[in-house]
C-alpha positions in Angstrom: -3.6 22.0 7.9 -5.1 19.7 5.7 -7.0 16.8 6.8 -7.5 13.6 4.9 -10.0 14.3 1.9 -10.0 17.9 2.3 -9.3 20.2 -0.8 -8.1 23.7 -0.6 -10.3 25.5 -3.5 -10.0 29.0 -4.6 -13.4 29.6 -2.6 -12.0 27.9 0.5 -8.8 30.1 0.5 -10.9 33.0 -0.4 -12.3 33.0 3.0 -9.3 32.6 4.9 -9.1 36.1 5.9 -6.5 35.2 8.9 -4.5 32.4 7.5 -0.9 32.3 8.0 0.1 29.2 6.5 -1.6 26.2 4.5 0.4 23.0 5.1 -0.5 19.3 3.7 0.9 17.0 6.3 2.1 14.6 3.6 3.9 14.5 0.2 2.5 16.7 -2.5 0.2 19.6 -2.7 -2.2 18.7 -5.5 -5.0 19.1 -2.8 -4.2 22.9 -2.7 -5.1 25.5 -5.3 -1.5 27.1 -5.0 -2.7 30.3 -7.6 -5.2 31.2 -5.2 -2.9 30.7 -2.3 -0.4 32.9 -4.1 -2.8 35.6 -4.9 -3.8 35.5 -0.9 -0.2 35.7 -0.1 -0.7 32.7 1.9 2.6 30.5 2.2 1.8 26.6 1.2 4.2 24.0 2.7 4.1 20.0 2.9 6.5 17.4 4.6 7.5 15.5 1.6 10.2 13.0 3.4 8.2 11.7 6.4 6.6 8.5 4.4 9.4 7.6 1.7 9.9 4.4 3.4 6.3 3.6 4.1 5.4 4.0 0.4 8.1 2.6 -1.2 7.6 -0.6 1.2 3.9 -0.7 0.2 4.7 -0.3 -3.7 7.2 -3.5 -3.5 4.1 -5.4 -1.3 1.7 -4.8 -4.0 3.9 -5.8 -6.7 5.2 -8.6 -5.1 1.6 -9.8 -3.8 0.7 -9.2 -7.5 3.1 -11.2 -9.2 2.5 -13.8 -6.4 -0.8 -13.5 -6.2 -1.3 -13.7 -3.0 -4.4 -12.8 -2.1 -6.1 -15.2 -4.7 -3.8 -18.1 -3.3 -5.0 -17.2 0.4 -8.5 -17.4 -0.9 -8.0 -20.8 -2.1 -6.1 -22.0 0.9 -8.4 -20.5 3.4 -11.2 -22.2 1.3 -9.6 -25.9 2.0 -8.2 -26.0 -1.6 -4.4 -27.3 -2.1 -3.5 -29.0 -4.9 -5.5 -27.3 -7.7 -3.9 -24.0 -6.5 -0.9 -24.5 -8.8 -3.3 -24.7 -12.0 -5.7 -21.9 -11.1 -2.5 -19.5 -10.1 -0.6 -20.1 -13.4 1.6 -17.9 -15.1 3.4 -16.9 -12.0 6.6 -15.2 -13.5 10.2 -15.3 -11.5 11.2 -11.8 -10.2 15.0 -11.9 -10.6 15.8 -10.8 -14.1 12.7 -8.9 -15.0 12.5 -5.1 -15.6 10.5 -2.6 -13.3 9.7 0.7 -14.9 9.5 3.9 -12.7 7.4 6.4 -13.8 8.9 9.6 -12.2 12.0 9.3 -10.0 11.5 11.2 -7.0 12.7 10.1 -3.8 10.0 7.6 -3.1 10.8 5.9 -6.5 14.5 5.7 -5.6 13.5 3.8 -2.3 11.6 1.5 -4.8 14.4 0.9 -7.0 17.1 -0.1 -4.1 14.0 -2.8 -2.9 14.0 -3.9 -6.3 17.4 -4.3 -7.1 17.6 -6.3 -3.9 15.4 -8.8 -5.3 17.6 -8.9 -8.4 15.2 -6.9 -10.9 16.5 -4.6 -13.8 15.2 -0.9 -13.0 14.6 1.7 -15.5 12.8 5.4 -14.9 11.2 7.7 -16.8 11.4 11.3 -15.3 11.9 14.6 -17.7 13.2 16.5 -14.3 16.3 14.1 -13.8 19.3 13.5 -15.9 20.6 10.2 -17.1 23.7 10.6 -14.8 21.5 10.8 -11.6 19.8 7.8 -12.4 23.0 6.1 -13.6 24.6 6.7 -10.6 21.6 4.5 -8.9 22.0 1.6 -11.2 18.9 2.7 -13.4 18.6 3.3 -16.4 16.8 6.6 -18.5 13.9 5.7 -20.9 11.5 7.6 -22.2 7.9 7.1 -21.2 7.3 5.0 -24.4 10.3 3.1 -24.1 9.9 2.1 -20.3 6.2 1.0 -21.2 7.5 -1.3 -24.1 10.5 -2.7 -21.8 9.1 -3.1 -18.5 7.9 -6.4 -17.0 6.0 -4.3 -14.2 5.6 -0.5 -13.7 5.2 1.2 -11.1 3.4 4.8 -10.9 5.1 7.6 -8.6 3.9 10.8 -10.5 2.4 14.1 -8.6 -0.8 14.4 -9.9 -1.1 18.0 -12.1 -2.2 19.3 -15.5 1.0 17.5 -17.3 0.5 14.4 -15.8 -3.3 13.9 -15.5 -4.4 11.0 -17.3 -0.5 10.4 -18.5 -1.2 6.4 -18.5 -4.0 6.1 -20.6 -5.4 3.8 -23.8 -2.3 4.6 -26.0 -0.1 4.1 -23.3 -1.6 0.7 -22.1 -1.2 -0.5 -25.6 2.6 0.0 -25.6 2.4 -2.2 -22.5 3.1 -5.9 -22.5 0.3 -8.2 -22.0 1.9 -10.2 -18.9 2.7 -6.5 -17.6 1.6 -5.6 -13.9 0.9 -1.8 -13.0 1.3 -0.6 -9.4 0.3 3.0 -8.6 1.0 4.6 -5.0 1.0 8.0 -6.5 -2.1 9.9 -7.2 -5.1 8.2 -8.9 -6.0 10.7 -11.6 -2.4 9.7 -13.1 -4.4 6.9 -14.6 -7.1 6.9 -16.9 -9.5 4.7 -15.3 -12.0 3.8 -18.0 -9.1 3.0 -20.4 -7.3 1.1 -17.2 -10.6 -1.0 -17.1 -10.7 -1.4 -21.0 -7.0 -2.7 -21.1 -7.7 -5.0 -18.1 -10.8 -6.6 -19.8 -9.0 -6.9 -23.3 -6.1 -8.5 -21.7 -3.6 -5.8 -22.6 -2.0 -6.1 -19.3 -2.1 -8.7 -17.0 -3.0 -7.3 -13.6 -3.0 -4.0 -11.4 -2.3 -2.9 -8.0 -3.7 0.4 -6.6 -3.4 2.2 -3.5 -5.1 5.7 -5.2 -8.0 5.7 -7.4 -9.6 8.5 -9.4 -12.3 8.7 -6.6 -11.5 8.0 -3.1 -13.1 5.7 -2.0 -13.9 4.1 -5.5 -17.6 3.9 -6.4 -19.3 0.7 -5.5 -20.1 0.0 -9.3 -16.6 0.6 -10.2 -15.2 -2.7 -12.0 -12.1 -2.2 -10.3 -13.5 -3.5 -7.0 -14.5 -6.8 -8.3 -12.0 -8.0 -10.9 -9.9 -11.0 -10.2 -6.9 -9.2 -11.6 -7.1 -6.3 -9.5 -5.5 -5.5 -5.8 -6.8 -2.5 -4.1 -5.9 -1.0 -1.0 -7.5 2.2 0.8 -4.7 4.8 0.3 -2.7 3.6 3.2 0.9 3.4 1.5 2.0 6.3 3.4 0.9 5.0 6.9 2.9 3.2 9.9 2.7 4.3 13.7 6.2 5.9 13.8 5.3 8.1 10.3 2.1 9.2 11.7 3.9 10.5 15.0 6.9 12.0 12.9 4.3 13.5 10.4 3.0 15.5 13.1 5.6 16.9 14.5 7.3 18.1 11.6 3.9 19.9 10.8 4.6 21.9 13.9 8.1 22.6 12.7 6.8 23.9 9.4 4.3 26.0 11.3 6.8 27.6 13.5 9.3 28.2 10.7 6.9 29.9 8.6 5.8 32.3 11.9 9.6 33.0 12.4 10.4 33.4 8.7 12.8 30.3 8.3 10.3 28.6 6.2 11.0 27.1 2.6 7.2 27.4 1.5 6.3 26.9 -2.3 4.2 29.6 -2.7 
């Protein structure tokens, strides 16, 4: 089983002479070299549906906290401030009627869409693997990535990391976004080009960012994202709840049993 921070590299997989299955107890298999596992005839599985509500809740929490500048307001109030908070917090946009753009439209993003719609937001999404009719059936408009970035007041990234999505949000993409836009990422850190993101924040090309994932985890102490006022960071905890933690362990056992009895949905 893949533990936190552990990667199944070709070298590691090549040394697994008796291995029957490699399993990631969470969403995605990007930390596992699928080609190496396939060559070694080792099936690879994950448990992609355990953490859906947790990650969707966390994405909405990061978005709302960024819009309402919750952390900054708490710091001012805890420090004894009060009246000056209104001047220091501005601008604070109204949530209702704003547009949320979802980068990828898998199960987590669909749960985020439901939550955003409950807050009165318009929701659009980019995902080349999901047709417009499916999105429309969920009240979501299909867009190209470029149009989504231009239209969205807020952007929430949920793309897996692979060779097609590496740094898919970079300098050119940030240049398309509104200067008032807020970016949330609870997907994979390497989907976002961090140097380009930092430059965009410093230049005022986008207003703020909230990240549960970074390119390097934990982020280096010298990373400017750690000290910028318009950045909100959490330590890759979007997936966690007490109940989901227990359920994931149960599901890992079920997947291993399925592999050993020939009933698995293995990806490799």
